[in-house]
Amino acid sequence: MRIKCPLCGERDRREFYYLGAKDYLTRPEESNLDAMHKYLHIRENPCGLTEDLWQHEAGCRAWLLIERNTATHEIFKVELVNNKKDSK
Amino acid sequence: MRYNALKILKEGLTGNKNWKPVWREPEPKSEYDVIIIGGGGHGLATAYYLAKNHGITNVAVLEKGYIGSGNVGRNTTIVRANYMIPGNSEFYSHSLKLWETMESELNYNAMHSQRGVINLFHSDGQRDAAARRGNMMISQGDDAILLDRDGVRKELPYLDFDNHRFPVYGGLFHKRGGNARHDAVAWGYARAADQLGVDLIQKCAVTGIDIVNGKVTGVQTSLGPIRGKKVAIVVAGRSSEVAAMAGLEVPIESHILQAFVSEGLKPAINHVVTFGMGHFYISQSDKGGLVFGGDLDFHASYSQRGNLPMMEHVMEAGMSLMPAIGKAKVLRSWGGIMDMTPDGSFIIDKTEVENLYMDCGWCYGGFKAIPASGWCMAHLMAEDKPHEVAKKHTFDRFRTGVGLMDEESKGSQHNLH
Ligand SMILES: Cc1cc2nc3c(=O)[nH]c(=O)nc-3n(C[C@H](O)[C@H](O)[C@H](O)COP(=O)(O)OP(=O)(O)OC[C@H]3O[C@@H](n4cnc5c(N)ncnc54)[C@H](O)[C@@H]3O)c2cc1C
Ligand SMILES: [Zn+2]
C-alpha cells in the first residue's frame, strides 16, 4: 500500500501510523459516558469504503484523513486533517 | 462410525473404498432451538458442547462458505496457556486442559502436539517479565520453566547466539504448549457435532437477523428464512457485519494478520519459538514446512492478503534469530481477518437483543481458545448465565472501563494490540 501525502507526495505505507476510524475527529463531552464509550470503542468497521485517521509519522508528521477501501487496499482520497477540522 | 486402527488397516488393504462421508449434508429445517451463525472453530465447538454438555441437539450451524474456510483453517495453530490477567488466565488454562482430552473425546486425530513453546528473551528487563509470567502460569496451575542461555542452547542449538544486537539471554519454556492440525480441529468438532444430531449447513450465508419486539426469532439466509429460538453470532472477523444485521454496533475493528509457509524440509525446528526483539514466531508442520508469522499489519482491513512492510519485518526478524532458515524458500503467504477488541481480549456475552448471543473478539489468538470458547458459549446459551471462566468477558467492560483485560498494558484502543 502506498499513500499520497498532500505535503510529501506518494510514500510507502511504513512511513504512516494508523490511529483508527474518523470518529476520533468528533470528541464528545467527557461527562457523557455513553457518547465517550462510543467514541473510544464502538466502530462501524465496514468491509469496503471507510475513512480513517493516519499520521505521516516518518515524514512531515501531518495528520491525514484517508478515504479507502478496506477490502482492496485502494486509496481514494488523502486530506490534511487541519483543513477538515470543523470539529473540536 | 468410530475410527480405530483395525478399520484403517482393513481400508488400507482393500483400496480405501468403504470410507463414508464424515458428516451429513442436510437441508435446513424450518426451525431450530439454536442457530449458530459461523462454521469456524468456535461455532462448531459451541454446537458440539450444546449437544454434549447440555443435551441441546436441535441445532444448526450456518456457514456461508465451507466448514473450515475461515480463520480456523488459516492460522499458525499455536496452543498455549501463558496468559496472565485474571479472566484470561483461568480461561486459557481451562482451554488447554480441554485440548489434552479433546482428540480421544472427539475420536479424531487433530495432531495436537505438545512440543513446547519457548518465548525467548534478550535483556534483563525481559528476563524479569518472563520470570513473572512463568510464576503466574505456575500459580494458575500450568507449567513454565525459566531457561538460561545454556538451557536455550540445549533446546534450540540452531539460533544465532552470537547476534550482538539481539543476544539470547534465555527463554520461558511452556512444555504443555504446542500446536495442532488446524483443519482437523474444525473437522473433528464438525463430525462429533453431526453425530450428536447437529445440522451443518454449508454454503448458507446469513443475510439478515429477524427481531420481533426486541427478541430474536430467526435469520434470513441465502437458502431462505430459518426460525430459531436462540441465535449465536460466531463469525470472528465478520462480527461487525453480522452484528449490524441485528442493529448492533460492537467494539470491534477487523485487522489483517499474515502468515508464511516454506517448502517442506527435514525436521529441524522441534518447538514453537518466539523472538523477543521483533515480530517473529515459528514452528515446523508435520509436512515439513516452516510455519511462521509476525504481527498485524496494523490498520483496519478485510483484504485477506497482507502488505509488504510486515512481510519484510517478519523475514528480517527471522533472519536475525535463525539465519539458517534463509536457505528455505517461502512457498505461500496469506492473511486472515482478525476481530480486534480495544483491550485485546475476547467477548462471550448476551446482546441487547433477547436470545441473541455473541462470541467474538478473538483477535489473533482464538485458535487455542476453541474448546473453552465452545464450552463457555454453550453454557451461556443453555443456562442463560456466563460460565465461571468466561464471566469477565462482557461487552460492558468497555463502557464502564472496569475489568478490562489488557494483557500487554497498552491501552484500550483497537490499533494497539
Ligand atoms: C495468520 C493467522 C495466524 C493465527 N495464529 C494463531 C495461533 O497461532 N494461535 C491461536 O490461538 N490463534 C491464531 N489465530 C487466530 C485464530 O485463527 C482465530 O482467532 C480463530 O480461528 C477465530 O475463530 P473461528 O475459528 O471461529 O473463525 P473462522 O474460522 O473465521 O469462523 C467464522 C466463520 O463464520 C463464517 N461467516 C462469516 N459471515 C457469515 C455469514 N454472514 N453467514 C454465515 N457464515 C458466516 C465464515 O465464513 C467463517 O467460516 C491466527 C489467525 C491468523 C489469520
Ligand atoms: Zn507528509
Coordinates of C-alpha atoms and ligand atoms in Angstrom, one line a residue:
Chain A
M1 CA 0.0 0.0 0.0
R2 CA 1.3 3.5 -0.9
I3 CA -0.2 6.6 0.4
K4 CA 0.0 10.0 -1.2
C5 CA 0.6 12.6 1.5
P6 CA -0.7 16.0 0.3
L7 CA 2.6 17.6 1.5
C8 CA 5.2 15.0 0.7
G9 CA 3.8 13.0 -2.2
E10 CA 3.5 9.3 -2.6
R11 CA 5.2 7.3 0.2
D12 CA 5.5 3.8 1.4
R13 CA 2.9 2.5 3.9
R14 CA 5.6 2.0 6.5
E15 CA 6.0 5.8 6.9
F16 CA 2.5 6.1 8.3
Y17 CA 1.0 5.5 11.6
Y18 CA -2.7 4.3 11.7
L19 CA -4.8 5.6 14.5
G20 CA -8.4 4.5 13.6
A21 CA -11.8 5.5 12.3
K22 CA -12.6 9.1 11.7
D23 CA -14.8 9.0 14.8
Y24 CA -11.7 10.3 16.6
L25 CA -12.4 13.7 15.0
T26 CA -15.5 14.3 17.0
R27 CA -14.7 14.0 20.7
P28 CA -17.8 14.3 22.8
E29 CA -18.2 15.9 26.2
E30 CA -16.3 13.7 28.7
S31 CA -19.2 13.8 31.1
N32 CA -21.3 12.0 28.5
L33 CA -20.2 8.4 29.3
D34 CA -22.3 6.8 26.6
A35 CA -21.0 9.1 23.9
M36 CA -17.5 8.7 25.3
H37 CA -17.8 4.9 25.1
K38 CA -19.0 5.0 21.5
Y39 CA -16.2 7.4 20.6
L40 CA -13.5 5.2 22.1
H41 CA -14.7 1.7 21.4
I42 CA -17.6 1.3 19.1
R43 CA -16.7 1.1 15.4
E44 CA -18.7 0.8 12.3
N45 CA -15.8 -1.3 10.9
P46 CA -17.1 -1.5 7.3
C47 CA -15.9 -4.0 4.7
G48 CA -15.5 -1.6 1.9
L49 CA -15.4 2.2 1.9
T50 CA -14.1 3.8 5.0
E51 CA -12.5 7.0 6.3
D52 CA -9.8 6.9 8.9
L53 CA -7.0 8.8 10.5
W54 CA -3.4 8.3 9.8
Q55 CA -0.3 10.3 10.6
H56 CA 2.7 10.7 8.3
E57 CA 4.8 9.8 11.2
A58 CA 8.1 9.3 9.4
G59 CA 7.6 12.2 7.1
C60 CA 6.0 15.6 7.7
R61 CA 4.1 14.3 10.7
A62 CA 0.8 15.8 9.4
W63 CA -2.5 14.1 10.4
L64 CA -4.3 12.8 7.4
L65 CA -7.9 11.7 6.8
I66 CA -7.8 8.9 4.3
E67 CA -10.7 7.5 2.2
R68 CA -10.0 4.0 1.2
N69 CA -11.4 0.5 0.6
T70 CA -10.7 -1.9 3.4
A71 CA -11.3 -4.9 1.1
T72 CA -8.9 -4.0 -1.7
H73 CA -6.1 -1.7 -0.3
E74 CA -7.4 1.0 -2.8
I75 CA -6.9 4.6 -1.6
F76 CA -9.3 7.2 -3.0
K77 CA -8.6 10.4 -1.1
V78 CA -6.0 11.8 1.3
E79 CA -6.7 15.1 3.0
L80 CA -5.0 17.1 5.7
V81 CA -7.0 16.9 8.9
N82 CA -6.1 20.5 9.6
N83 CA -8.1 21.6 6.5
K84 CA -11.1 19.5 7.6
K85 CA -11.3 20.5 11.2
D86 CA -14.7 22.0 11.7
S87 CA -14.9 19.7 14.8
K88 CA -13.4 20.1 18.2
Chain B
M1 CA -18.7 -44.7 12.7
R2 CA -15.8 -44.6 15.1
Y3 CA -12.3 -44.6 13.8
N4 CA -9.9 -47.3 15.0
A5 CA -6.6 -48.8 14.0
L6 CA -8.3 -52.0 12.7
K7 CA -10.6 -50.1 10.4
I8 CA -7.6 -48.1 9.0
L9 CA -5.7 -51.3 8.3
K10 CA -8.7 -53.0 6.7
E11 CA -9.4 -50.0 4.4
G12 CA -5.7 -49.7 3.6
L13 CA -5.7 -53.3 2.4
T14 CA -8.9 -53.0 0.4
G15 CA -8.2 -49.8 -1.6
N16 CA -9.9 -47.3 0.8
K17 CA -13.2 -47.9 -0.9
N18 CA -15.6 -48.0 2.1
W19 CA -15.0 -44.7 3.8
K20 CA -18.3 -42.8 4.3
P21 CA -18.7 -39.1 4.2
V22 CA -17.7 -37.7 7.6
W23 CA -20.9 -35.7 8.2
R24 CA -24.4 -35.5 6.7
E25 CA -25.3 -32.6 4.3
P26 CA -28.9 -32.0 5.4
E27 CA -31.4 -29.5 4.0
P28 CA -32.1 -26.8 6.6
K29 CA -35.2 -27.4 8.7
S30 CA -37.6 -24.5 9.1
E31 CA -36.9 -24.1 12.8
Y32 CA -34.2 -24.9 15.3
D33 CA -33.8 -24.4 19.1
V34 CA -30.4 -22.9 18.4
I35 CA -28.9 -21.4 15.3
I36 CA -25.2 -20.7 15.2
I37 CA -24.0 -18.3 12.5
G38 CA -20.5 -19.2 11.5
G39 CA -18.9 -22.7 11.0
G40 CA -15.4 -21.8 12.2
G41 CA -13.8 -23.5 15.2
H42 CA -15.8 -21.5 17.7
G43 CA -19.2 -22.1 16.1
L44 CA -18.6 -25.8 15.7
A45 CA -17.3 -26.2 19.2
T46 CA -20.3 -24.3 20.5
A47 CA -22.6 -26.6 18.7
Y48 CA -20.8 -29.7 19.9
Y49 CA -20.9 -28.7 23.6
L50 CA -24.5 -27.6 23.4
A51 CA -25.3 -31.2 22.3
K52 CA -22.7 -33.0 24.5
N53 CA -22.9 -31.0 27.8
H54 CA -26.4 -29.7 27.7
G55 CA -28.4 -32.2 25.6
I56 CA -29.5 -29.5 23.1
T57 CA -29.3 -31.2 19.8
N58 CA -31.9 -29.4 17.6
V59 CA -29.1 -27.1 16.5
A60 CA -28.0 -25.7 13.1
V61 CA -24.6 -24.3 12.2
L62 CA -24.9 -22.0 9.2
E63 CA -21.7 -21.4 7.3
K64 CA -21.5 -19.2 4.3
G65 CA -18.5 -21.0 2.7
Y66 CA -17.4 -24.5 3.7
I67 CA -16.5 -25.8 7.1
G68 CA -13.0 -24.6 7.9
S69 CA -12.8 -21.9 5.2
G70 CA -12.3 -19.1 7.7
N71 CA -9.5 -18.4 10.2
V72 CA -9.7 -21.8 11.7
G73 CA -8.1 -23.1 8.5
R74 CA -5.6 -20.3 8.0
N75 CA -3.9 -19.8 11.4
T76 CA -0.5 -20.8 12.7
T77 CA -2.0 -23.2 15.2
I78 CA -0.2 -22.3 18.5
V79 CA -1.9 -23.7 21.5
R80 CA -0.7 -22.4 24.9
A81 CA -1.8 -21.3 28.4
N82 CA 0.5 -18.4 29.2
Y83 CA -1.9 -15.6 29.7
M84 CA -1.6 -13.5 32.9
I85 CA -4.5 -11.3 33.5
P86 CA -7.3 -12.7 35.8
G87 CA -10.1 -13.7 33.4
N88 CA -7.8 -14.8 30.6
S89 CA -5.6 -16.8 32.9
E90 CA -8.3 -19.2 34.1
F91 CA -10.0 -19.3 30.6
Y92 CA -6.9 -20.4 28.7
S93 CA -5.9 -22.8 31.4
H94 CA -9.3 -24.4 31.0
S95 CA -8.9 -24.5 27.3
L96 CA -5.5 -26.2 27.4
K97 CA -6.9 -28.9 29.6
L98 CA -9.7 -29.5 27.1
W99 CA -7.2 -29.8 24.3
E100 CA -5.5 -32.6 26.2
T101 CA -8.6 -34.8 26.1
M102 CA -10.3 -33.4 23.0
E103 CA -9.0 -35.9 20.5
S104 CA -10.0 -39.0 22.4
E105 CA -13.3 -37.4 23.2
L106 CA -14.0 -36.5 19.6
N107 CA -12.4 -39.7 18.3
Y108 CA -10.5 -37.6 15.8
N109 CA -6.8 -37.1 15.3
A110 CA -6.2 -33.3 15.4
M111 CA -2.5 -33.9 15.6
H112 CA -2.3 -31.9 18.8
S113 CA 1.4 -31.9 19.6
Q114 CA 2.6 -30.6 23.0
R115 CA 6.1 -29.9 21.6
G116 CA 6.6 -27.0 23.9
V117 CA 6.6 -23.2 23.3
I118 CA 9.8 -21.2 24.0
N119 CA 9.4 -17.4 24.3
L120 CA 12.9 -16.0 24.0
F121 CA 14.1 -13.0 26.0
H122 CA 17.0 -10.7 25.2
S123 CA 17.6 -8.4 28.1
D124 CA 17.5 -8.3 31.9
G125 CA 14.1 -6.5 31.8
Q126 CA 12.6 -9.1 29.5
R127 CA 14.0 -11.8 31.8
D128 CA 12.2 -10.3 34.8
A129 CA 9.0 -10.1 32.8
A130 CA 9.4 -13.8 31.7
A131 CA 10.0 -14.9 35.3
R132 CA 6.9 -13.1 36.4
R133 CA 4.9 -14.6 33.6
G134 CA 6.2 -18.0 34.4
N135 CA 5.3 -17.6 38.1
M136 CA 1.8 -16.6 37.1
M137 CA 1.5 -19.6 34.9
I138 CA 2.6 -21.9 37.6
S139 CA 0.2 -20.3 40.1
Q140 CA -2.7 -20.8 37.7
G141 CA -1.8 -24.5 37.7
D142 CA 0.0 -24.7 34.4
D143 CA 3.7 -25.2 33.7
A144 CA 6.7 -22.9 33.0
I145 CA 10.4 -23.3 33.2
L146 CA 12.8 -20.3 33.0
L147 CA 15.7 -21.4 30.8
D148 CA 19.0 -19.5 30.9
R149 CA 21.2 -19.1 27.8
D150 CA 22.7 -22.5 28.0
G151 CA 19.3 -24.1 28.6
V152 CA 18.1 -22.5 25.4
R153 CA 21.2 -23.6 23.6
K154 CA 20.4 -27.2 24.5
E155 CA 16.9 -27.0 23.1
L156 CA 17.5 -24.7 20.2
P157 CA 21.1 -25.1 19.1
Y158 CA 20.3 -23.5 15.7
L159 CA 19.7 -20.0 17.0
D160 CA 22.3 -17.2 16.3
F161 CA 23.6 -16.9 19.9
D162 CA 26.3 -14.5 18.8
N163 CA 24.0 -11.9 17.4
H164 CA 25.4 -8.7 19.1
R165 CA 22.3 -6.7 18.7
F166 CA 19.8 -9.2 20.0
P167 CA 21.7 -11.6 22.3
V168 CA 19.7 -14.5 23.5
Y169 CA 19.5 -14.3 27.3
G170 CA 17.2 -17.2 27.8
G171 CA 13.6 -18.3 27.3
L172 CA 10.4 -19.2 29.1
F173 CA 9.6 -22.8 28.3
H174 CA 6.0 -23.9 28.4
K175 CA 6.2 -27.6 27.8
R176 CA 2.5 -28.3 27.5
G177 CA 2.2 -25.7 24.8
G178 CA 2.5 -26.7 21.2
N179 CA 0.3 -26.8 18.1
A180 CA -2.2 -28.8 16.2
R181 CA -3.5 -29.5 12.7
H182 CA -6.0 -26.6 12.3
D183 CA -8.4 -28.1 9.7
A184 CA -8.6 -31.3 11.8
V185 CA -9.8 -29.4 14.8
A186 CA -12.7 -28.0 12.7
W187 CA -13.4 -31.4 11.1
G188 CA -13.2 -33.1 14.5
Y189 CA -15.8 -30.8 16.1
A190 CA -17.9 -30.8 13.0
R191 CA -18.1 -34.6 12.8
A192 CA -18.7 -35.0 16.5
A193 CA -21.5 -32.4 16.5
D194 CA -23.1 -34.0 13.4
Q195 CA -23.1 -37.4 15.1
L196 CA -25.0 -35.8 18.0
G197 CA -27.6 -34.5 15.6
V198 CA -26.4 -31.0 14.8
D199 CA -27.2 -29.9 11.2
L200 CA -24.1 -28.4 9.5
I201 CA -25.4 -26.3 6.7
Q202 CA -22.7 -25.2 4.3
K203 CA -22.9 -22.6 1.6
C204 CA -25.6 -20.8 3.6
A205 CA -24.9 -17.1 4.2
V206 CA -26.9 -15.3 6.8
T207 CA -28.1 -12.1 5.3
G208 CA -30.5 -10.8 8.0
I209 CA -31.5 -11.4 11.6
D210 CA -35.2 -11.3 12.4
I211 CA -36.2 -9.5 15.6
V212 CA -39.7 -9.0 16.9
N213 CA -40.3 -6.8 20.0
G214 CA -36.6 -6.9 20.9
K215 CA -36.4 -10.7 20.7
V216 CA -34.7 -12.7 18.0
T217 CA -36.9 -15.0 16.0
G218 CA -34.7 -16.4 13.3
V219 CA -32.4 -15.5 10.4
Q220 CA -32.7 -14.8 6.7
T221 CA -30.2 -16.8 4.6
S222 CA -29.2 -17.4 1.0
L223 CA -31.2 -20.7 1.4
G224 CA -34.3 -18.9 2.7
P225 CA -35.5 -17.9 6.2
I226 CA -34.9 -20.2 9.2
R227 CA -36.5 -19.7 12.5
G228 CA -34.5 -20.1 15.7
K229 CA -35.4 -19.8 19.4
K230 CA -31.9 -18.7 20.2
V231 CA -29.2 -17.4 17.8
A232 CA -25.5 -17.1 18.2
I233 CA -23.2 -14.9 16.2
V234 CA -19.8 -16.6 16.0
V235 CA -18.2 -15.1 12.9
A236 CA -14.8 -13.8 14.0
G237 CA -13.5 -11.2 11.5
R238 CA -17.1 -10.7 10.2
S239 CA -18.5 -9.8 13.6
S240 CA -19.3 -6.2 12.9
E241 CA -21.1 -7.1 9.6
V242 CA -23.3 -9.7 11.1
A243 CA -24.0 -7.8 14.3
A244 CA -25.2 -4.9 12.1
M245 CA -27.9 -7.2 10.7
A246 CA -29.3 -7.1 14.2
G247 CA -28.9 -3.4 14.5
L248 CA -26.0 -3.9 16.9
E249 CA -22.7 -1.9 17.0
V250 CA -19.8 -3.7 18.5
P251 CA -16.4 -2.7 19.9
I252 CA -14.5 -4.5 17.1
E253 CA -12.2 -3.4 14.3
S254 CA -11.1 -6.0 11.8
H255 CA -7.4 -6.2 11.1
I256 CA -5.2 -8.3 8.9
L257 CA -2.7 -10.9 10.2
Q258 CA -0.3 -12.6 7.8
A259 CA 1.4 -16.0 7.9
F260 CA 4.0 -17.7 5.8
V261 CA 5.0 -21.3 4.9
S262 CA 8.2 -22.5 3.4
E263 CA 8.9 -25.6 1.3
G264 CA 9.0 -28.9 3.1
L265 CA 12.2 -29.6 5.0
K266 CA 13.5 -32.3 7.1
P267 CA 12.6 -31.9 10.8
A268 CA 14.7 -29.1 12.2
I269 CA 12.6 -27.0 14.5
N270 CA 11.0 -29.1 17.2
H271 CA 9.3 -26.4 19.3
V272 CA 7.2 -23.3 18.8
V273 CA 9.8 -20.5 19.1
T274 CA 9.0 -16.8 19.5
F275 CA 11.6 -14.0 19.1
G276 CA 11.5 -11.3 21.8
M277 CA 13.0 -8.4 19.8
G278 CA 10.8 -8.4 16.7
H279 CA 7.6 -9.8 15.4
F280 CA 8.5 -13.4 14.6
Y281 CA 7.5 -16.8 15.7
I282 CA 8.0 -20.2 14.0
S283 CA 7.2 -23.9 14.2
Q284 CA 7.5 -26.7 11.7
S285 CA 4.5 -28.6 10.4
D286 CA 4.3 -32.3 10.2
K287 CA 4.6 -32.0 6.4
G288 CA 7.9 -30.2 7.0
G289 CA 7.0 -26.7 6.1
L290 CA 8.3 -23.9 8.3
V291 CA 5.2 -22.1 9.5
F292 CA 5.9 -18.6 10.7
G293 CA 4.3 -15.2 11.2
G294 CA 4.6 -11.9 13.0
D295 CA 2.2 -9.1 14.0
L296 CA -0.8 -7.4 12.5
D297 CA -0.4 -5.1 9.5
F298 CA -1.8 -2.5 11.9
H299 CA -4.7 -0.9 10.0
A300 CA -8.3 -1.9 9.6
S301 CA -8.6 -4.3 6.7
Y302 CA -10.7 -7.1 5.2
S303 CA -8.4 -7.7 2.3
Q304 CA -7.2 -11.2 3.4
R305 CA -3.8 -10.5 2.0
G306 CA -1.1 -8.6 3.7
N307 CA 1.2 -5.7 2.9
L308 CA 4.9 -5.9 2.2
P309 CA 6.2 -3.9 5.2
M310 CA 5.1 -6.6 7.8
M311 CA 6.3 -9.3 5.4
E312 CA 9.7 -7.7 5.2
H313 CA 9.8 -7.2 9.0
V314 CA 9.0 -10.9 9.7
M315 CA 11.7 -12.1 7.3
E316 CA 14.3 -9.8 8.8
A317 CA 13.4 -10.8 12.3
G318 CA 13.6 -14.5 11.4
M319 CA 17.0 -14.0 9.7
S320 CA 18.3 -12.2 12.8
L321 CA 17.3 -15.1 15.1
M322 CA 18.0 -18.1 12.9
P323 CA 20.0 -17.3 9.8
A324 CA 19.8 -20.9 8.7
I325 CA 16.2 -20.5 7.5
G326 CA 17.4 -18.1 4.9
K327 CA 18.1 -21.0 2.6
A328 CA 14.5 -22.1 2.6
K329 CA 12.1 -20.8 0.0
V330 CA 8.8 -19.3 1.1
L331 CA 6.0 -21.1 -0.7
R332 CA 2.9 -19.2 0.4
S333 CA 1.7 -16.3 2.4
W334 CA -1.8 -15.2 3.2
G335 CA -3.8 -13.0 5.6
G336 CA -6.8 -13.6 7.8
I337 CA -9.3 -11.1 9.2
M338 CA -8.9 -10.6 13.0
D339 CA -11.7 -9.4 15.1
M340 CA -9.7 -6.9 17.3
T341 CA -11.3 -5.6 20.5
P342 CA -9.9 -2.5 22.3
D343 CA -8.3 -4.4 25.1
G344 CA -7.2 -7.4 23.0
S345 CA -9.4 -9.9 24.9
F346 CA -12.5 -11.7 23.7
I347 CA -16.2 -11.3 24.3
I348 CA -18.6 -14.2 25.2
D349 CA -21.9 -12.4 26.1
K350 CA -25.6 -11.8 25.6
T351 CA -26.5 -8.8 23.4
E352 CA -29.2 -6.2 23.8
V353 CA -31.5 -8.4 21.7
E354 CA -33.1 -11.1 23.7
N355 CA -31.9 -14.6 22.9
L356 CA -29.2 -13.3 20.7
Y357 CA -25.6 -14.1 21.8
M358 CA -22.2 -13.2 20.6
D359 CA -18.8 -14.9 20.8
C360 CA -16.2 -12.6 19.2
G361 CA -13.1 -10.5 19.6
W362 CA -10.7 -13.3 19.3
C363 CA -8.0 -11.0 17.9
Y364 CA -5.1 -13.1 16.7
G365 CA -5.3 -15.7 19.4
G366 CA -8.6 -17.6 19.0
F367 CA -7.3 -21.0 17.8
K368 CA -6.1 -22.2 21.2
A369 CA -9.4 -20.9 22.6
I370 CA -11.7 -23.1 20.5
P371 CA -12.5 -25.8 23.1
A372 CA -13.1 -23.4 26.0
S373 CA -14.9 -20.9 23.9
G374 CA -17.3 -23.5 22.7
W375 CA -17.7 -24.8 26.2
C376 CA -18.4 -21.4 27.7
M377 CA -20.7 -20.2 24.8
A378 CA -22.7 -23.4 25.1
H379 CA -23.0 -22.9 28.8
L380 CA -24.1 -19.2 28.4
M381 CA -26.8 -20.2 25.8
A382 CA -28.1 -23.2 27.7
E383 CA -28.1 -21.9 31.2
D384 CA -28.5 -18.2 30.3
K385 CA -25.7 -17.3 32.6
P386 CA -22.0 -17.0 32.0
H387 CA -19.6 -19.8 32.7
E388 CA -17.3 -19.2 35.6
V389 CA -14.1 -19.0 33.5
A390 CA -15.6 -16.6 30.9
K391 CA -17.8 -14.3 33.1
K392 CA -15.4 -11.4 32.9
H393 CA -15.6 -11.3 29.1
T394 CA -18.6 -9.0 28.7
F395 CA -19.4 -6.2 26.3
D396 CA -20.0 -3.9 29.3
R397 CA -16.3 -3.8 30.5
F398 CA -15.6 -1.3 27.7
R399 CA -18.5 1.0 28.7
T400 CA -17.5 1.1 32.4
G401 CA -13.8 0.6 32.0
V402 CA -14.0 -1.8 34.8
G403 CA -12.4 -5.2 34.2
L404 CA -10.6 -4.5 31.0
M405 CA -8.2 -7.4 30.2
D406 CA -5.3 -5.7 28.5
E407 CA -2.5 -8.4 28.6
E408 CA 0.1 -6.1 27.2
S409 CA -0.8 -3.0 29.2
K410 CA -1.0 -1.0 26.0
G411 CA -4.3 0.8 26.5
S412 CA -7.9 0.2 25.5
Q413 CA -7.6 1.1 21.8
H414 CA -8.1 -1.2 18.8
N415 CA -4.8 -0.3 17.0
L416 CA -2.6 -1.0 20.0
H417 CA -2.9 -4.8 20.3
Ligands
LIG1 C1 -2.4 -15.9 10.1 C2 -3.1 -16.2 11.4 C3 -2.4 -16.8 12.4 C4 -3.1 -17.2 13.6 N1 -2.4 -17.8 14.5 C5 -3.0 -18.2 15.7 C6 -2.2 -19.0 16.6 O1 -1.1 -19.4 16.4 N2 -2.8 -19.4 17.8 C7 -4.1 -19.0 18.0 O2 -4.6 -19.3 19.1 N3 -4.9 -18.3 17.2 C8 -4.3 -17.9 16.0 N4 -5.0 -17.2 15.0 C9 -6.4 -16.7 15.4 C10 -7.5 -17.8 15.1 O3 -7.3 -18.3 13.8 C11 -8.8 -17.1 15.2 O4 -8.9 -16.3 16.3 C12 -10.0 -18.1 15.2 O5 -9.8 -19.1 14.2 C13 -11.3 -17.4 15.0 O6 -12.4 -18.2 15.3 P1 -13.1 -19.2 14.3 O7 -12.3 -20.3 14.1 O8 -14.5 -19.4 14.8 O9 -13.2 -18.2 13.0 P2 -13.5 -18.6 11.5 O10 -12.9 -19.9 11.1 O11 -13.1 -17.4 10.7 O12 -15.0 -18.8 11.5 C14 -16.0 -17.8 11.2 C15 -16.9 -18.3 10.2 O13 -18.0 -17.5 10.0 C16 -18.4 -17.6 8.7 N5 -19.3 -16.4 8.4 C17 -19.0 -15.1 8.3 N6 -20.1 -14.4 8.0 C18 -21.1 -15.2 7.8 C19 -22.5 -15.1 7.4 N7 -23.0 -13.9 7.2 N8 -23.2 -16.2 7.4 C20 -22.7 -17.5 7.6 N9 -21.4 -17.6 8.0 C21 -20.6 -16.6 8.1 C22 -17.1 -17.5 7.9 O14 -17.3 -18.0 6.6 C23 -16.2 -18.4 8.8 O15 -16.1 -19.7 8.3 C24 -4.4 -16.8 13.8 C25 -5.1 -16.2 12.8 C26 -4.5 -15.9 11.6 C27 -5.3 -15.3 10.5
ZN2 ZN 3.8 14.1 4.7

